[in-house]
Short mmCIF file of C-alpha atoms and ligand atoms in Angstrom, two decimals:
data_model
loop_
_atom_site.label_atom_id
_atom_site.label_comp_id
_atom_site.label_asym_id
_atom_site.label_seq_id
_atom_site.Cartn_x
_atom_site.Cartn_y
_atom_site.Cartn_z
CA MET F 1 -0.08 -0.08 0.18
CA MET F 2 1.46 3.57 -0.82
CA ARG F 3 2.48 5.38 2.11
CA LEU F 4 0.94 8.74 2.70
CA ALA F 5 2.70 11.68 3.55
CA TYR F 6 0.48 14.54 5.14
CA CYS F 7 2.09 17.85 4.85
CA ASP F 8 -0.95 20.00 5.25
CA TYR F 9 -1.03 20.80 9.08
CA ASN F 10 -2.07 24.25 8.55
CA ALA F 11 -5.30 23.02 7.03
CA GLY F 12 -6.02 20.58 9.98
CA ALA F 13 -3.86 18.28 12.13
CA PRO F 14 -4.41 14.79 12.83
CA LEU F 15 -6.06 13.94 16.01
CA ARG F 16 -3.50 13.75 18.75
CA PRO F 17 -3.68 10.61 21.07
CA GLN F 18 -4.38 12.57 23.96
CA ALA F 19 -7.21 14.48 22.22
CA LYS F 20 -8.79 11.12 21.26
CA ALA F 21 -8.74 9.75 24.70
CA ALA F 22 -10.28 12.98 25.96
CA TRP F 23 -12.89 12.98 23.12
CA LEU F 24 -13.75 9.27 23.82
CA ASP F 25 -13.87 9.86 27.59
CA ALA F 26 -16.43 12.88 27.04
CA ALA F 27 -18.42 11.03 24.50
CA ARG F 28 -18.99 8.06 26.73
CA GLY F 29 -20.14 10.02 29.51
CA TRP F 30 -22.57 12.14 27.44
CA GLY F 31 -24.78 14.64 29.06
CA ASN F 32 -26.18 18.18 28.48
CA PRO F 33 -23.72 20.42 30.53
CA SER F 34 -26.73 22.70 31.24
CA SER F 35 -28.88 19.73 32.86
CA VAL F 36 -29.01 19.67 36.53
CA HIS F 37 -28.93 15.92 36.85
CA ASP F 38 -26.03 13.62 37.61
CA ALA F 39 -25.09 13.24 33.73
CA GLY F 40 -25.50 16.95 33.20
CA ARG F 41 -23.38 17.77 36.17
CA ARG F 42 -20.66 15.48 35.00
CA ALA F 43 -20.69 16.94 31.50
CA HIS F 44 -20.59 20.26 32.94
CA ALA F 45 -17.51 19.42 35.12
CA ARG F 46 -15.81 18.34 31.91
CA LEU F 47 -16.78 21.50 30.13
CA GLU F 48 -15.24 23.52 32.99
CA ASN F 49 -12.10 21.53 33.46
CA ALA F 50 -11.64 22.22 29.76
CA ARG F 51 -12.19 25.96 30.16
CA GLU F 52 -9.69 26.29 33.05
CA SER F 53 -7.20 24.38 30.91
CA VAL F 54 -7.71 26.44 27.76
CA ALA F 55 -7.73 29.74 29.74
CA LYS F 56 -4.62 28.82 31.21
CA GLY F 57 -2.85 27.99 27.76
CA LEU F 58 -4.09 31.28 26.28
CA GLY F 59 -3.35 33.41 29.42
CA ALA F 60 -6.85 34.30 29.88
CA ARG F 61 -9.26 33.80 32.86
CA ALA F 62 -11.73 30.91 32.73
CA ALA F 63 -14.73 33.37 32.78
CA ASP F 64 -13.33 35.02 29.45
CA ILE F 65 -13.38 31.91 27.55
CA VAL F 66 -16.19 31.35 25.02
CA PHE F 67 -16.45 27.86 23.33
CA THR F 68 -17.61 27.90 19.72
CA SER F 69 -17.83 25.27 16.89
CA GLY F 70 -14.43 26.65 15.45
CA ALA F 71 -12.43 29.57 14.72
CA THR F 72 -14.78 30.96 12.03
CA GLU F 73 -17.65 30.99 14.55
CA ALA F 74 -15.38 32.73 17.01
CA ALA F 75 -14.25 35.33 14.56
CA HIS F 76 -17.93 36.14 13.66
CA LEU F 77 -19.01 36.26 17.36
CA ALA F 78 -16.15 38.51 18.17
CA LEU F 79 -16.81 41.15 15.24
CA GLU F 80 -20.72 41.07 15.65
CA GLY F 81 -20.34 41.22 19.39
CA ALA F 82 -18.05 44.30 19.28
CA TRP F 83 -20.10 45.99 16.54
CA ALA F 84 -23.29 45.42 18.69
CA ALA F 85 -21.34 47.03 21.66
CA GLY F 86 -20.71 50.20 19.78
CA ILE F 87 -17.67 49.44 17.83
CA LYS F 88 -18.26 51.75 14.62
CA ARG F 89 -15.50 51.08 12.27
CA LEU F 90 -13.52 47.97 11.31
CA ALA F 91 -10.11 47.53 9.82
CA VAL F 92 -8.55 44.19 8.89
CA SER F 93 -4.99 43.34 7.45
CA ALA F 94 -5.21 42.45 3.80
CA ILE F 95 -4.06 38.86 4.79
CA GLU F 96 -6.80 38.09 7.09
CA HIS F 97 -8.32 34.70 6.70
CA ASP F 98 -11.73 34.92 4.84
CA CYS F 99 -13.71 34.25 8.10
CA ILE F 100 -12.54 37.60 9.24
CA TYR F 101 -11.78 39.47 6.02
CA ALA F 102 -15.13 38.78 4.46
CA HIS F 103 -17.32 38.99 7.62
CA ALA F 104 -15.92 42.39 8.63
CA ARG F 105 -16.50 43.81 5.00
CA ALA F 106 -20.08 42.45 5.25
CA LEU F 107 -20.46 44.11 8.55
CA ASP F 108 -18.89 47.34 8.02
CA LYS F 109 -19.34 48.61 4.22
CA SER F 110 -16.61 51.16 4.85
CA CYS F 111 -14.13 48.63 6.41
CA ALA F 112 -10.45 49.32 5.92
CA VAL F 113 -8.18 46.97 4.37
CA LEU F 114 -4.51 47.62 5.55
CA PRO F 115 -1.68 46.74 3.31
CA VAL F 116 1.08 44.42 3.89
CA ASP F 117 4.78 44.50 2.62
CA ALA F 118 6.50 42.20 -0.01
CA GLY F 119 7.15 39.84 2.99
CA GLY F 120 3.69 39.56 3.86
CA VAL F 121 4.01 41.58 7.05
CA LEU F 122 1.38 44.45 7.98
CA ASP F 123 2.62 47.89 7.15
CA LEU F 124 2.74 49.61 10.45
CA HIS F 125 2.89 53.04 9.00
CA ALA F 126 -0.57 52.35 7.16
CA LEU F 127 -1.97 51.41 10.56
CA LEU F 128 -0.65 54.77 12.14
CA MET F 129 -2.20 56.49 9.12
CA PHE F 130 -5.58 54.63 9.62
CA VAL F 131 -5.75 55.26 13.50
CA GLN F 132 -4.97 58.95 13.16
CA ARG F 133 -8.29 59.40 11.09
CA GLN F 134 -10.35 57.59 13.49
CA GLU F 135 -12.77 59.58 15.86
CA GLN F 136 -14.89 56.59 16.43
CA PRO F 137 -14.23 53.46 18.41
CA PHE F 138 -12.76 51.17 15.97
CA LEU F 139 -11.48 47.39 15.81
CA LEU F 140 -8.41 46.16 13.98
CA ALA F 141 -8.19 42.36 13.11
CA LEU F 142 -4.74 41.12 12.70
CA MET F 143 -3.79 37.58 12.73
CA GLN F 144 -0.74 36.38 14.73
CA ALA F 145 0.74 34.24 11.83
CA ASN F 146 -0.59 33.88 8.24
CA ASN F 147 -1.95 30.47 7.31
CA GLU F 148 -0.51 30.56 3.91
CA THR F 149 3.05 32.01 4.13
CA GLY F 150 3.51 31.56 7.84
CA ALA F 151 4.74 35.23 8.29
CA ILE F 152 4.31 36.28 11.53
CA GLN F 153 2.72 39.66 12.43
CA PRO F 154 3.74 42.48 14.66
CA VAL F 155 0.77 42.10 16.97
CA ALA F 156 2.04 43.60 20.02
CA GLU F 157 3.31 46.80 18.36
CA ALA F 158 -0.12 47.07 16.34
CA SER F 159 -1.95 46.72 19.82
CA GLU F 160 0.04 49.50 21.16
CA ILE F 161 -0.83 51.80 18.24
CA VAL F 162 -4.38 50.55 18.52
CA HIS F 163 -4.80 51.15 22.04
CA ARG F 164 -3.17 54.64 22.05
CA ALA F 165 -5.85 55.78 19.63
CA GLY F 166 -8.71 54.06 21.72
CA GLY F 167 -9.29 51.01 19.56
CA VAL F 168 -9.39 47.48 20.24
CA LEU F 169 -7.56 44.48 18.68
CA LEU F 170 -8.70 41.05 17.62
CA CYS F 171 -6.21 38.48 16.89
CA ASP F 172 -6.74 35.46 14.88
CA ALA F 173 -4.16 33.03 16.61
CA CYS F 174 -5.32 29.87 14.82
CA GLN F 175 -2.06 29.14 13.14
CA ALA F 176 0.06 30.44 16.10
CA VAL F 177 -1.37 28.87 19.11
CA GLY F 178 0.92 25.75 19.93
CA ARG F 179 3.73 27.25 17.81
CA LEU F 180 4.49 30.40 19.22
CA PRO F 181 3.83 32.27 22.59
CA ALA F 182 0.19 33.30 22.10
CA ARG F 183 -1.26 34.57 25.30
CA LEU F 184 -3.92 37.15 25.24
CA GLY F 185 -2.19 39.77 27.64
CA ASP F 186 1.52 39.59 26.02
CA LEU F 187 -0.02 39.97 22.55
CA GLY F 188 -1.98 42.95 23.73
CA ALA F 189 -5.24 41.63 22.23
CA ASP F 190 -8.61 42.27 23.45
CA TYR F 191 -10.10 39.13 21.57
CA LEU F 192 -8.12 36.11 20.59
CA LEU F 193 -9.25 33.06 18.60
CA ALA F 194 -8.14 29.56 18.09
CA SER F 195 -9.43 26.38 16.54
CA GLY F 196 -9.17 22.74 17.99
CA HIS F 197 -8.55 20.98 14.88
CA LYS F 198 -5.47 23.06 13.93
CA LEU F 199 -4.06 21.83 17.14
CA GLY F 200 -4.65 18.21 16.73
CA GLY F 201 -8.02 18.17 18.55
CA ALA F 202 -11.34 17.08 16.90
CA PRO F 203 -13.28 19.29 14.60
CA GLY F 204 -16.21 21.10 16.05
CA ALA F 205 -14.58 23.20 18.76
CA GLY F 206 -12.94 26.53 18.85
CA VAL F 207 -12.33 29.23 21.34
CA LEU F 208 -12.84 32.94 21.72
CA ALA F 209 -10.85 34.54 24.51
CA MET F 210 -12.01 38.04 25.63
CA LEU F 211 -10.05 40.44 27.74
CA CYS F 212 -12.22 41.52 30.69
CA GLY F 213 -13.97 44.75 29.66
CA ALA F 214 -13.52 44.02 25.83
CA PRO F 215 -16.61 45.68 24.33
CA PHE F 216 -19.00 42.87 23.53
CA ALA F 217 -22.86 42.74 23.35
CA PRO F 218 -24.31 39.05 22.65
CA PRO F 219 -25.19 39.17 18.92
CA ARG F 220 -27.22 35.97 19.04
CA PHE F 221 -29.74 34.45 21.54
CA GLY F 222 -30.79 31.05 22.68
CA GLY F 223 -30.32 29.04 25.87
CA GLY F 224 -27.87 31.30 27.70
CA GLN F 225 -24.99 29.06 27.40
CA GLU F 226 -21.37 30.52 27.77
CA ARG F 227 -22.65 33.22 30.10
CA GLY F 228 -25.07 34.23 27.48
CA ARG F 229 -22.38 35.06 25.04
CA ARG F 230 -22.70 32.03 22.53
CA PRO F 231 -26.20 30.06 22.74
CA GLY F 232 -26.22 26.44 21.75
CA THR F 233 -25.30 23.20 23.61
CA GLU F 234 -21.72 22.87 23.75
CA ASN F 235 -19.90 20.22 22.02
CA VAL F 236 -18.20 18.66 25.18
CA PRO F 237 -16.30 15.83 23.41
CA ALA F 238 -14.67 18.26 20.89
CA ILE F 239 -13.94 20.82 23.48
CA ALA F 240 -12.50 18.51 25.69
CA ALA F 241 -10.18 17.24 22.90
CA MET F 242 -9.19 20.73 21.99
CA ALA F 243 -8.06 21.34 25.54
CA ALA F 244 -6.22 18.15 25.58
CA ALA F 245 -4.46 19.04 22.14
CA LEU F 246 -3.67 22.62 23.42
CA SER F 247 -1.89 21.26 26.42
CA ALA F 248 -0.09 18.69 24.64
CA SER F 249 1.29 21.30 22.01
CA LEU F 250 2.07 23.69 24.68
CA HIS F 251 4.09 21.09 26.45
CA GLU F 252 5.89 20.19 23.24
CA ARG F 253 6.23 23.55 21.71
CA ALA F 254 9.86 24.52 22.27
CA SER F 255 11.38 21.06 21.22
CA GLU F 256 8.79 20.67 18.31
CA SER F 257 9.40 24.07 16.89
CA GLN F 258 13.14 23.24 16.54
CA ARG F 259 12.40 19.74 15.08
CA LEU F 260 9.93 21.17 12.54
CA ALA F 261 12.12 23.97 11.46
CA ALA F 262 14.67 21.35 10.73
CA LEU F 263 12.37 19.58 8.54
CA ARG F 264 11.12 22.71 6.79
CA ASP F 265 14.64 23.81 6.25
CA ALA F 266 15.75 20.49 4.80
CA ALA F 267 12.99 20.82 2.43
CA GLU F 268 13.87 24.30 1.45
CA SER F 269 17.45 23.46 0.63
CA ALA F 270 16.62 20.44 -1.19
CA LEU F 271 14.24 22.28 -3.26
CA ARG F 272 16.61 25.04 -4.00
CA ALA F 273 19.14 22.37 -5.10
CA LEU F 274 16.58 21.02 -7.34
CA ARG F 275 15.38 24.20 -8.73
CA PRO F 276 17.89 27.48 -8.18
CA ASP F 277 14.96 29.72 -9.35
CA LEU F 278 12.70 28.22 -6.41
CA VAL F 279 10.65 31.42 -5.09
CA ILE F 280 9.94 31.31 -1.29
CA PHE F 281 7.06 33.65 -0.09
CA ALA F 282 7.85 35.67 2.97
CA GLU F 283 11.50 34.58 2.67
CA GLY F 284 13.65 36.30 5.04
CA ARG F 285 10.64 37.32 7.45
CA PRO F 286 9.91 35.85 10.88
CA ARG F 287 8.00 32.84 9.71
CA LEU F 288 6.22 29.92 11.41
CA ALA F 289 8.71 27.05 11.85
CA ASN F 290 6.41 24.41 10.35
CA THR F 291 5.48 26.39 7.17
CA LEU F 292 6.92 26.48 3.60
CA CYS F 293 5.07 28.43 0.86
CA PHE F 294 6.94 28.49 -2.42
CA ALA F 295 6.52 28.35 -6.29
CA LEU F 296 8.52 26.65 -9.03
CA PRO F 297 8.29 29.00 -12.03
CA GLY F 298 6.53 27.36 -14.85
CA LEU F 299 4.81 24.49 -12.59
CA ARG F 300 1.13 25.51 -11.86
CA ALA F 301 0.00 24.56 -8.43
CA GLU F 302 -3.13 22.70 -9.59
CA THR F 303 -1.07 20.42 -11.73
CA ALA F 304 1.64 19.91 -8.83
CA LEU F 305 -1.07 19.28 -6.20
CA ILE F 306 -2.80 16.40 -8.40
CA ARG F 307 0.72 14.80 -9.01
CA LEU F 308 1.63 15.09 -5.39
CA ASP F 309 -1.78 13.52 -4.30
CA LEU F 310 -1.27 10.64 -6.80
CA ALA F 311 2.19 10.13 -5.30
CA GLY F 312 0.55 9.95 -1.64
CA VAL F 313 1.68 13.46 -0.74
CA GLN F 314 -0.69 15.82 0.49
CA VAL F 315 -0.04 19.73 0.56
CA SER F 316 -2.15 22.78 -0.14
CA SER F 317 -2.02 25.34 -2.97
CA GLY F 318 -2.05 29.03 -2.37
CA ALA F 319 -4.86 29.27 -5.03
CA ALA F 320 -8.31 28.70 -3.83
CA CYS F 321 -10.66 26.88 -5.83
CA SER F 322 -14.31 28.45 -5.81
CA SER F 323 -17.15 27.60 -8.12
CA GLY F 324 -14.69 25.37 -10.27
CA LYS F 325 -12.44 28.32 -10.95
CA VAL F 326 -8.85 28.41 -9.43
CA ARG F 327 -8.17 31.87 -7.92
CA ALA F 328 -4.82 33.31 -6.90
CA SER F 329 -4.47 33.70 -3.20
CA ARG F 330 -5.58 37.25 -1.92
CA ALA F 331 -2.75 36.92 0.65
CA LEU F 332 0.08 36.49 -2.03
CA LEU F 333 -1.48 39.30 -4.25
CA ALA F 334 -1.51 41.52 -1.48
CA MET F 335 2.19 40.84 -1.05
CA SER F 336 2.48 42.17 -4.89
CA VAL F 337 3.09 38.71 -5.98
CA ALA F 338 2.42 38.59 -9.87
CA GLU F 339 -0.77 36.48 -10.44
CA GLU F 340 0.88 33.88 -12.42
CA ARG F 341 3.31 33.33 -9.64
CA ALA F 342 0.70 33.27 -7.18
CA ASN F 343 -0.93 30.48 -9.38
CA GLU F 344 2.17 28.41 -8.88
CA ALA F 345 2.22 28.69 -5.09
CA LEU F 346 2.34 25.51 -2.92
CA ARG F 347 2.34 25.23 0.96
CA ILE F 348 3.67 22.34 2.88
CA SER F 349 3.11 22.55 6.69
CA PHE F 350 4.37 20.22 9.10
CA GLY F 351 3.06 19.05 12.50
CA TRP F 352 3.14 16.65 15.50
CA ALA F 353 3.29 13.53 13.55
CA SER F 354 5.49 14.65 10.77
CA THR F 355 8.72 12.59 10.26
CA ALA F 356 11.90 12.89 8.09
CA GLN F 357 9.99 10.22 5.79
CA ASP F 358 7.27 12.46 5.13
CA CYS F 359 9.89 15.38 3.97
CA GLU F 360 11.54 12.78 1.78
CA ALA F 361 8.43 11.53 0.26
CA PHE F 362 7.49 15.13 -0.84
CA LEU F 363 11.02 15.91 -2.09
CA ALA F 364 11.12 12.75 -3.98
CA ALA F 365 7.63 13.48 -5.53
CA MET F 366 8.65 17.06 -6.22
CA ALA F 367 11.87 15.76 -8.06
CA ALA F 368 9.86 13.74 -10.30
CA ILE F 369 7.18 16.43 -11.29
CA SER F 370 9.72 18.90 -11.80
CA ALA F 371 11.71 16.36 -14.11
CA ARG F 372 8.45 15.72 -15.96
CA ALA F 373 7.66 19.46 -16.19
CA ALA F 374 11.28 20.21 -17.85
CA GLN F 375 10.82 17.02 -20.34
CA LEU F 376 7.44 18.52 -21.42
CA GLN F 377 8.87 22.10 -21.67
CA GLY F 378 11.82 20.71 -23.79
CA ALA F 379 9.53 18.44 -26.07
N1 PLP V 401 -8.22 31.50 10.73
C1 PLP V 401 -7.05 31.02 10.03
C2 PLP V 401 -5.87 31.72 10.16
C3 PLP V 401 -7.25 29.69 9.54
O1 PLP V 401 -6.01 29.20 9.00
C4 PLP V 401 -8.44 28.93 9.54
C5 PLP V 401 -8.50 27.81 8.82
O2 PLP V 401 -8.17 27.32 8.09
C6 PLP V 401 -9.48 29.67 10.17
C7 PLP V 401 -9.39 31.01 10.84
C8 PLP V 401 -10.89 28.94 10.14
O3 PLP V 401 -10.93 27.95 11.07
P1 PLP V 401 -11.95 26.86 11.56
O4 PLP V 401 -11.71 26.08 10.32
O5 PLP V 401 -11.79 26.30 12.95
O6 PLP V 401 -13.32 27.71 11.24
#
């Protein structure tokens, strides 16, 4: 049987053993955490243990943790909650994930989109210019690390600028939690969000951590769960799995980031040896240790992706497929990457179960794909 090499952790990580055990334990003892009977009380205890643990991991108070179904819902909740509490203007970096980028622009028709430089990092001068024009309460959304390029953003610096001008900051830390120090207070974020399945938890759980006093009026109504901030019965097994995955990833963070950087660097050097014209996006900028976003000029990402998949190697392309059309990545275009190059962007991302064999399988497949492309060009 063909060995599969999974190199797409930024899309979703395989379930960690600790998360699986926590999920199963919570699923076996099913009960609604809002019920007053014994099963409910036990589910409630599991939920509150998970809350304590997630709060500790994110540098927040348990009371400030709101569990959601994932990062997308956490982002919507933060944006809508801040808007309902009187935030009058939204601004997003040009490289935010669509769950923030599109939702903020739908909420605020004059939402500002702040540029990034060629390395994919927020232009702080543009932020300064933006805040100088604000007379009303505003919110800036800035991710901690970009999902495509891995470029790390100057969140603490942006937070200072934003707070000095009376604004608030929402930080999407989905790709950073477990990989970089990602604590609410240290980042200077008023809202921070993360997703269980990116950490090696089960899909179906995310978290919004809010600094005490951050503007928030509940935008949705229902059963009063999560202190009235997010209605709907909590997905206790997925939340327990997220808490277990977060603890495991924080425990291993330092050693894993060294190990994954070595894998990533090995991949980068071997690709460079294969193709000296290799283009690395966000090269030379602080990047997540696990992520490599690159292009081999002349090789379209969709072609490479299919050939890699046939060879059992799973990666992502920078381009997004929607309604049958491949569109170049908005984040890469915002970095002034030419559309043609953006359509060649591939991303590999490693994680807790990645091995040297995965990296070798990826490199062997890329060598074969590149040789075939060269043959076709020569024919
Ligand atoms: N934010 C970032 C940076 C992401 O990479 C993703 C997922 O790809 C999301 C948000 C959305 O996460 P979820 O799938 O938990 O809704």
